[in-house]
PDB file of C-alpha atoms in Angstrom:
ATOM      1  CA  UNK A   1     -19.742-258.115 -71.282  1.00 70.00           C
ATOM      2  CA  UNK A   2     -20.367-261.365 -69.344  1.00 84.00           C
ATOM      3  CA  UNK A   3     -23.849-262.829 -69.649  1.00 92.00           C
ATOM      4  CA  UNK A   4     -26.317-262.503 -66.775  1.00 94.00           C
ATOM      5  CA  UNK A   5     -25.805-266.213 -66.022  1.00 95.00           C
ATOM      6  CA  UNK A   6     -22.043-265.755 -65.733  1.00 96.00           C
ATOM      7  CA  UNK A   7     -22.535-262.709 -63.513  1.00 97.00           C
ATOM      8  CA  UNK A   8     -24.935-264.640 -61.278  1.00 96.00           C
ATOM      9  CA  UNK A   9     -22.429-267.465 -60.810  1.00 97.00           C
ATOM     10  CA  UNK A  10     -19.564-265.105 -60.004  1.00 97.00           C
ATOM     11  CA  UNK A  11     -21.654-263.069 -57.574  1.00 97.00           C
ATOM     12  CA  UNK A  12     -22.820-266.246 -55.832  1.00 97.00           C
ATOM     13  CA  UNK A  13     -19.238-267.478 -55.432  1.00 97.00           C
ATOM     14  CA  UNK A  14     -18.225-264.103 -53.986  1.00 96.00           C
ATOM     15  CA  UNK A  15     -21.055-264.136 -51.461  1.00 94.00           C
ATOM     16  CA  UNK A  16     -20.519-267.770 -50.462  1.00 95.00           C
ATOM     17  CA  UNK A  17     -16.749-267.549 -50.113  1.00 92.00           C
ATOM     18  CA  UNK A  18     -15.477-267.539 -46.516  1.00 82.00           C
ATOM     19  CA  UNK A  19     -12.155-266.058 -47.673  1.00 77.00           C
ATOM     20  CA  UNK A  20     -10.079-265.097 -50.698  1.00 68.00           C
ATOM     21  CA  UNK A  21      -8.304-268.463 -50.985  1.00 80.00           C
ATOM     22  CA  UNK A  22     -11.090-270.679 -49.663  1.00 88.00           C
ATOM     23  CA  UNK A  23     -13.002-272.936 -52.034  1.00 95.00           C
ATOM     24  CA  UNK A  24     -16.790-272.824 -52.292  1.00 96.00           C
ATOM     25  CA  UNK A  25     -18.150-276.404 -52.459  1.00 95.00           C
ATOM     26  CA  UNK A  26     -20.063-277.169 -55.659  1.00 95.00           C
ATOM     27  CA  UNK A  27     -23.085-278.337 -53.675  1.00 95.00           C
ATOM     28  CA  UNK A  28     -23.360-274.973 -51.934  1.00 96.00           C
ATOM     29  CA  UNK A  29     -23.003-273.107 -55.207  1.00 96.00           C
ATOM     30  CA  UNK A  30     -25.638-275.255 -56.915  1.00 96.00           C
ATOM     31  CA  UNK A  31     -28.062-274.766 -54.009  1.00 96.00           C
ATOM     32  CA  UNK A  32     -27.563-270.993 -54.006  1.00 95.00           C
ATOM     33  CA  UNK A  33     -28.348-270.819 -57.721  1.00 96.00           C
ATOM     34  CA  UNK A  34     -31.164-273.389 -57.569  1.00 95.00           C
ATOM     35  CA  UNK A  35     -29.551-275.697 -60.144  1.00 96.00           C
ATOM     36  CA  UNK A  36     -28.449-279.329 -59.988  1.00 95.00           C
ATOM     37  CA  UNK A  37     -24.774-279.939 -59.125  1.00 93.00           C
ATOM     38  CA  UNK A  38     -24.053-281.238 -62.621  1.00 94.00           C
ATOM     39  CA  UNK A  39     -25.194-277.969 -64.172  1.00 95.00           C
ATOM     40  CA  UNK A  40     -23.065-275.964 -61.744  1.00 96.00           C
ATOM     41  CA  UNK A  41     -20.027-278.131 -62.495  1.00 95.00           C
ATOM     42  CA  UNK A  42     -20.420-277.697 -66.253  1.00 96.00           C
ATOM     43  CA  UNK A  43     -20.682-273.936 -65.812  1.00 97.00           C
ATOM     44  CA  UNK A  44     -17.676-273.915 -63.487  1.00 96.00           C
ATOM     45  CA  UNK A  45     -15.536-275.630 -66.095  1.00 96.00           C
ATOM     46  CA  UNK A  46     -16.455-272.938 -68.613  1.00 97.00           C
ATOM     47  CA  UNK A  47     -15.721-270.120 -66.175  1.00 97.00           C
ATOM     48  CA  UNK A  48     -12.367-271.680 -65.362  1.00 97.00           C
ATOM     49  CA  UNK A  49     -11.514-271.827 -69.079  1.00 97.00           C
ATOM     50  CA  UNK A  50     -12.306-268.100 -69.304  1.00 96.00           C
ATOM     51  CA  UNK A  51      -9.980-267.368 -66.386  1.00 97.00           C
ATOM     52  CA  UNK A  52     -12.749-266.149 -64.092  1.00 97.00           C
ATOM     53  CA  UNK A  53     -12.531-268.878 -61.457  1.00 97.00           C
ATOM     54  CA  UNK A  54     -10.272-271.661 -60.245  1.00 97.00           C
ATOM     55  CA  UNK A  55     -12.073-275.015 -60.332  1.00 96.00           C
ATOM     56  CA  UNK A  56     -10.812-277.913 -58.236  1.00 95.00           C
ATOM     57  CA  UNK A  57     -12.733-281.096 -59.162  1.00 92.00           C
ATOM     58  CA  UNK A  58     -14.531-282.661 -56.176  1.00 87.00           C
ATOM     59  CA  UNK A  59     -13.366-279.752 -54.002  1.00 92.00           C
ATOM     60  CA  UNK A  60     -14.923-276.511 -55.167  1.00 95.00           C
ATOM     61  CA  UNK A  61     -14.270-273.160 -56.810  1.00 97.00           C
ATOM     62  CA  UNK A  62     -12.853-269.745 -56.022  1.00 96.00           C
ATOM     63  CA  UNK A  63     -12.679-266.488 -57.932  1.00 96.00           C
ATOM     64  CA  UNK A  64      -9.600-265.322 -59.802  1.00 96.00           C
ATOM     65  CA  UNK A  65      -8.761-261.593 -59.577  1.00 95.00           C
ATOM     66  CA  UNK A  66     -10.579-261.091 -62.899  1.00 96.00           C
ATOM     67  CA  UNK A  67     -13.631-262.989 -61.672  1.00 97.00           C
ATOM     68  CA  UNK A  68     -13.652-261.073 -58.410  1.00 95.00           C
ATOM     69  CA  UNK A  69     -13.682-257.749 -60.280  1.00 96.00           C
ATOM     70  CA  UNK A  70     -16.736-258.844 -62.251  1.00 96.00           C
ATOM     71  CA  UNK A  71     -18.489-260.174 -59.135  1.00 97.00           C
ATOM     72  CA  UNK A  72     -17.847-256.974 -57.163  1.00 97.00           C
ATOM     73  CA  UNK A  73     -19.241-254.914 -60.026  1.00 96.00           C
ATOM     74  CA  UNK A  74     -22.446-256.951 -60.072  1.00 97.00           C
ATOM     75  CA  UNK A  75     -22.776-256.745 -56.287  1.00 97.00           C
ATOM     76  CA  UNK A  76     -22.219-252.985 -56.413  1.00 97.00           C
ATOM     77  CA  UNK A  77     -24.955-252.575 -59.017  1.00 97.00           C
ATOM     78  CA  UNK A  78     -27.350-254.781 -57.062  1.00 97.00           C
ATOM     79  CA  UNK A  79     -26.949-252.957 -53.769  1.00 97.00           C
ATOM     80  CA  UNK A  80     -27.069-249.471 -55.293  1.00 98.00           C
ATOM     81  CA  UNK A  81     -30.226-250.407 -57.184  1.00 97.00           C
ATOM     82  CA  UNK A  82     -31.809-251.700 -53.968  1.00 98.00           C
ATOM     83  CA  UNK A  83     -30.900-248.430 -52.263  1.00 98.00           C
ATOM     84  CA  UNK A  84     -32.459-246.425 -55.095  1.00 97.00           C
ATOM     85  CA  UNK A  85     -35.653-248.491 -55.044  1.00 97.00           C
ATOM     86  CA  UNK A  86     -36.081-248.036 -51.293  1.00 97.00           C
ATOM     87  CA  UNK A  87     -34.820-244.485 -50.749  1.00 97.00           C
ATOM     88  CA  UNK A  88     -36.074-242.818 -53.918  1.00 97.00           C
ATOM     89  CA  UNK A  89     -38.942-244.937 -55.233  1.00 97.00           C
ATOM     90  CA  UNK A  90     -40.075-245.775 -51.664  1.00 97.00           C
ATOM     91  CA  UNK A  91     -40.487-249.478 -52.328  1.00 97.00           C
ATOM     92  CA  UNK A  92     -40.714-251.880 -49.408  1.00 96.00           C
ATOM     93  CA  UNK A  93     -37.259-253.174 -48.422  1.00 96.00           C
ATOM     94  CA  UNK A  94     -38.714-256.696 -48.466  1.00 95.00           C
ATOM     95  CA  UNK A  95     -39.679-256.446 -52.139  1.00 95.00           C
ATOM     96  CA  UNK A  96     -36.624-254.975 -53.845  1.00 96.00           C
ATOM     97  CA  UNK A  97     -34.334-258.000 -54.160  1.00 94.00           C
ATOM     98  CA  UNK A  98     -36.053-259.514 -57.190  1.00 93.00           C
ATOM     99  CA  UNK A  99     -36.173-256.142 -58.976  1.00 95.00           C
ATOM    100  CA  UNK A 100     -32.494-255.548 -58.276  1.00 96.00           C
ATOM    101  CA  UNK A 101     -31.666-259.043 -59.561  1.00 94.00           C
ATOM    102  CA  UNK A 102     -33.096-258.062 -62.937  1.00 94.00           C
ATOM    103  CA  UNK A 103     -31.708-254.525 -63.109  1.00 95.00           C
ATOM    104  CA  UNK A 104     -28.173-255.402 -61.983  1.00 95.00           C
ATOM    105  CA  UNK A 105     -27.481-256.940 -65.392  1.00 94.00           C
ATOM    106  CA  UNK A 106     -28.871-254.069 -67.438  1.00 93.00           C
ATOM    107  CA  UNK A 107     -27.619-250.843 -65.871  1.00 93.00           C
ATOM    108  CA  UNK A 108     -24.557-249.217 -67.462  1.00 93.00           C
ATOM    109  CA  UNK A 109     -21.507-247.955 -65.577  1.00 92.00           C
ATOM    110  CA  UNK A 110     -22.371-244.358 -66.497  1.00 94.00           C
ATOM    111  CA  UNK A 111     -25.889-244.648 -65.133  1.00 95.00           C
ATOM    112  CA  UNK A 112     -24.566-246.422 -62.042  1.00 96.00           C
ATOM    113  CA  UNK A 113     -22.113-243.607 -61.305  1.00 95.00           C
ATOM    114  CA  UNK A 114     -24.903-241.048 -61.613  1.00 96.00           C
ATOM    115  CA  UNK A 115     -27.116-243.167 -59.379  1.00 96.00           C
ATOM    116  CA  UNK A 116     -24.349-243.395 -56.792  1.00 97.00           C
ATOM    117  CA  UNK A 117     -23.954-239.605 -56.796  1.00 97.00           C
ATOM    118  CA  UNK A 118     -27.726-239.067 -56.592  1.00 97.00           C
ATOM    119  CA  UNK A 119     -27.902-241.297 -53.523  1.00 97.00           C
ATOM    120  CA  UNK A 120     -25.037-239.470 -51.812  1.00 97.00           C
ATOM    121  CA  UNK A 121     -22.517-242.271 -52.353  1.00 97.00           C
ATOM    122  CA  UNK A 122     -23.912-244.637 -49.694  1.00 97.00           C
ATOM    123  CA  UNK A 123     -21.625-247.206 -48.082  1.00 96.00           C
ATOM    124  CA  UNK A 124     -24.426-249.678 -47.290  1.00 97.00           C
ATOM    125  CA  UNK A 125     -27.775-250.663 -48.779  1.00 97.00           C
ATOM    126  CA  UNK A 126     -31.114-250.550 -46.874  1.00 97.00           C
ATOM    127  CA  UNK A 127     -30.420-253.942 -45.270  1.00 97.00           C
ATOM    128  CA  UNK A 128     -27.012-252.773 -44.054  1.00 97.00           C
ATOM    129  CA  UNK A 129     -25.021-254.803 -46.598  1.00 96.00           C
ATOM    130  CA  UNK A 130     -21.792-252.973 -47.537  1.00 96.00           C
ATOM    131  CA  UNK A 131     -21.681-251.565 -51.077  1.00 97.00           C
ATOM    132  CA  UNK A 132     -18.435-252.226 -52.972  1.00 96.00           C
ATOM    133  CA  UNK A 133     -16.660-249.037 -53.991  1.00 94.00           C
ATOM    134  CA  UNK A 134     -16.136-248.045 -57.593  1.00 92.00           C
ATOM    135  CA  UNK A 135     -12.542-249.253 -57.223  1.00 92.00           C
ATOM    136  CA  UNK A 136     -13.628-252.674 -56.017  1.00 91.00           C
ATOM    137  CA  UNK A 137     -13.082-252.351 -52.269  1.00 93.00           C
ATOM    138  CA  UNK A 138     -15.583-254.266 -50.164  1.00 92.00           C
ATOM    139  CA  UNK A 139     -15.510-253.493 -46.429  1.00 87.00           C
ATOM    140  CA  UNK A 140     -15.854-256.523 -44.152  1.00 85.00           C
ATOM    141  CA  UNK A 141     -16.604-255.082 -40.716  1.00 85.00           C
ATOM    142  CA  UNK A 142     -17.049-257.519 -37.842  1.00 89.00           C
ATOM    143  CA  UNK A 143     -20.216-256.926 -35.835  1.00 94.00           C
ATOM    144  CA  UNK A 144     -21.856-258.669 -32.918  1.00 95.00           C
ATOM    145  CA  UNK A 145     -25.358-260.094 -33.207  1.00 96.00           C
ATOM    146  CA  UNK A 146     -28.279-259.568 -30.846  1.00 95.00           C
ATOM    147  CA  UNK A 147     -27.918-263.234 -29.948  1.00 95.00           C
ATOM    148  CA  UNK A 148     -24.417-262.709 -28.519  1.00 94.00           C
ATOM    149  CA  UNK A 149     -23.853-258.973 -27.929  1.00 95.00           C
ATOM    150  CA  UNK A 150     -23.351-257.231 -24.590  1.00 91.00           C
ATOM    151  CA  UNK A 151     -26.386-256.781 -22.335  1.00 93.00           C
ATOM    152  CA  UNK A 152     -27.510-253.424 -20.940  1.00 92.00           C
ATOM    153  CA  UNK A 153     -25.433-251.410 -23.395  1.00 93.00           C
ATOM    154  CA  UNK A 154     -26.505-248.811 -25.958  1.00 93.00           C
ATOM    155  CA  UNK A 155     -26.280-250.336 -29.439  1.00 96.00           C
ATOM    156  CA  UNK A 156     -27.212-249.467 -33.001  1.00 96.00           C
ATOM    157  CA  UNK A 157     -28.500-251.924 -35.573  1.00 97.00           C
ATOM    158  CA  UNK A 158     -26.199-251.983 -38.603  1.00 97.00           C
ATOM    159  CA  UNK A 159     -27.291-254.969 -40.680  1.00 97.00           C
ATOM    160  CA  UNK A 160     -30.032-257.534 -41.188  1.00 97.00           C
ATOM    161  CA  UNK A 161     -28.474-260.655 -42.687  1.00 96.00           C
ATOM    162  CA  UNK A 162     -31.622-262.747 -43.246  1.00 95.00           C
ATOM    163  CA  UNK A 163     -33.345-261.117 -46.199  1.00 94.00           C
ATOM    164  CA  UNK A 164     -36.322-263.286 -47.067  1.00 94.00           C
ATOM    165  CA  UNK A 165     -39.485-261.248 -47.461  1.00 94.00           C
ATOM    166  CA  UNK A 166     -41.068-262.917 -44.417  1.00 95.00           C
ATOM    167  CA  UNK A 167     -38.147-262.117 -42.135  1.00 96.00           C
ATOM    168  CA  UNK A 168     -37.855-258.528 -43.352  1.00 96.00           C
ATOM    169  CA  UNK A 169     -41.572-257.951 -42.729  1.00 95.00           C
ATOM    170  CA  UNK A 170     -41.072-259.449 -39.264  1.00 94.00           C
ATOM    171  CA  UNK A 171     -38.061-257.216 -38.593  1.00 95.00           C
ATOM    172  CA  UNK A 172     -39.964-254.149 -39.806  1.00 94.00           C
ATOM    173  CA  UNK A 173     -42.866-254.923 -37.473  1.00 93.00           C
ATOM    174  CA  UNK A 174     -40.471-255.038 -34.510  1.00 93.00           C
ATOM    175  CA  UNK A 175     -38.511-251.914 -35.464  1.00 94.00           C
ATOM    176  CA  UNK A 176     -35.382-253.913 -36.283  1.00 96.00           C
ATOM    177  CA  UNK A 177     -33.977-251.805 -39.111  1.00 96.00           C
ATOM    178  CA  UNK A 178     -30.433-250.491 -39.618  1.00 96.00           C
ATOM    179  CA  UNK A 179     -29.956-247.234 -37.755  1.00 95.00           C
ATOM    180  CA  UNK A 180     -32.347-248.059 -34.917  1.00 96.00           C
ATOM    181  CA  UNK A 181     -30.981-247.639 -31.381  1.00 96.00           C
ATOM    182  CA  UNK A 182     -31.398-250.803 -29.344  1.00 96.00           C
ATOM    183  CA  UNK A 183     -30.480-252.275 -25.987  1.00 95.00           C
ATOM    184  CA  UNK A 184     -30.564-255.911 -24.951  1.00 95.00           C
ATOM    185  CA  UNK A 185     -32.280-256.003 -21.568  1.00 94.00           C
ATOM    186  CA  UNK A 186     -31.889-259.707 -20.861  1.00 94.00           C
ATOM    187  CA  UNK A 187     -30.734-262.882 -22.593  1.00 94.00           C
ATOM    188  CA  UNK A 188     -32.325-266.146 -21.428  1.00 94.00           C
ATOM    189  CA  UNK A 189     -30.254-269.006 -22.813  1.00 92.00           C
ATOM    190  CA  UNK A 190     -32.493-271.662 -21.256  1.00 93.00           C
ATOM    191  CA  UNK A 191     -35.562-270.252 -22.983  1.00 94.00           C
ATOM    192  CA  UNK A 192     -33.616-269.324 -26.105  1.00 95.00           C
ATOM    193  CA  UNK A 193     -34.794-265.711 -26.096  1.00 96.00           C
ATOM    194  CA  UNK A 194     -33.523-262.133 -26.032  1.00 96.00           C
ATOM    195  CA  UNK A 195     -35.457-259.256 -24.491  1.00 96.00           C
ATOM    196  CA  UNK A 196     -34.679-255.881 -26.042  1.00 95.00           C
ATOM    197  CA  UNK A 197     -35.838-252.281 -26.266  1.00 95.00           C
ATOM    198  CA  UNK A 198     -35.856-250.157 -29.403  1.00 94.00           C
ATOM    199  CA  UNK A 199     -35.049-246.527 -28.548  1.00 87.00           C
ATOM    200  CA  UNK A 200     -36.202-246.988 -24.927  1.00 79.00           C
ATOM    201  CA  UNK A 201     -39.691-248.158 -25.908  1.00 87.00           C
ATOM    202  CA  UNK A 202     -41.530-251.140 -24.457  1.00 90.00           C
ATOM    203  CA  UNK A 203     -39.435-254.304 -24.197  1.00 92.00           C
ATOM    204  CA  UNK A 204     -39.921-257.015 -26.825  1.00 94.00           C
ATOM    205  CA  UNK A 205     -38.780-260.633 -26.990  1.00 95.00           C
ATOM    206  CA  UNK A 206     -37.012-262.361 -29.863  1.00 94.00           C
ATOM    207  CA  UNK A 207     -35.804-265.933 -30.319  1.00 95.00           C
ATOM    208  CA  UNK A 208     -32.044-266.465 -30.428  1.00 96.00           C
ATOM    209  CA  UNK A 209     -32.189-267.877 -33.973  1.00 95.00           C
ATOM    210  CA  UNK A 210     -33.849-264.696 -35.249  1.00 95.00           C
ATOM    211  CA  UNK A 211     -31.601-262.499 -33.077  1.00 96.00           C
ATOM    212  CA  UNK A 212     -28.532-264.015 -34.768  1.00 96.00           C
ATOM    213  CA  UNK A 213     -29.612-262.272 -37.993  1.00 97.00           C
ATOM    214  CA  UNK A 214     -29.556-258.763 -36.476  1.00 97.00           C
ATOM    215  CA  UNK A 215     -26.055-257.274 -36.332  1.00 97.00           C
ATOM    216  CA  UNK A 216     -25.217-254.353 -34.060  1.00 97.00           C
ATOM    217  CA  UNK A 217     -22.428-252.027 -33.049  1.00 95.00           C
ATOM    218  CA  UNK A 218     -21.938-249.873 -29.969  1.00 93.00           C
ATOM    219  CA  UNK A 219     -23.945-246.689 -30.228  1.00 88.00           C
ATOM    220  CA  UNK A 220     -22.175-243.343 -30.099  1.00 79.00           C
ATOM    221  CA  UNK A 221     -25.379-241.569 -29.094  1.00 63.00           C
TER     222      UNK A 221
END
């Protein structure tokens, strides 16, 4: 099995990649992994030798099919573990990332399959991030954000893309969790704010920068 370091690099490339054939710049990869560019480049050369990535000097890296399979497996373990920690162990959704980072490298495929069944085979984790399937399919739905979505229309929150502990605590305090019904009452571009209601409750105001991290879809309710 790949080492946890290898898995971390492959998962980071997967999450940073804007498309299957697009290259992830080495600077972005190094920043995401909190290492210096030289360290990331040395690791990239090794991963390329193993056939897990394509490395273009001074341009960037992308996953090979073999590397993508490994990365999707790690991402699947991470997001299922987060779901288990929140839904079963009742941990705060702002605190589970670090735990999942550790457990994603240790859990076996057999345990993961049982965990998936126990959770009811979820398609998204508590933050709304899609969970790769056992076969390696990763949905990429396109959703609007509160910063740009239609006004005066019934919507449902589907994903929170900013997942620092501070932002998740902020989102929790304002009721901005996946599944919540929401309506944008007014968008003031001059002031840089969005006024919204969660499930017809009292209107609240959010800055456009924060609103860009809350993804929504049209509600069927």
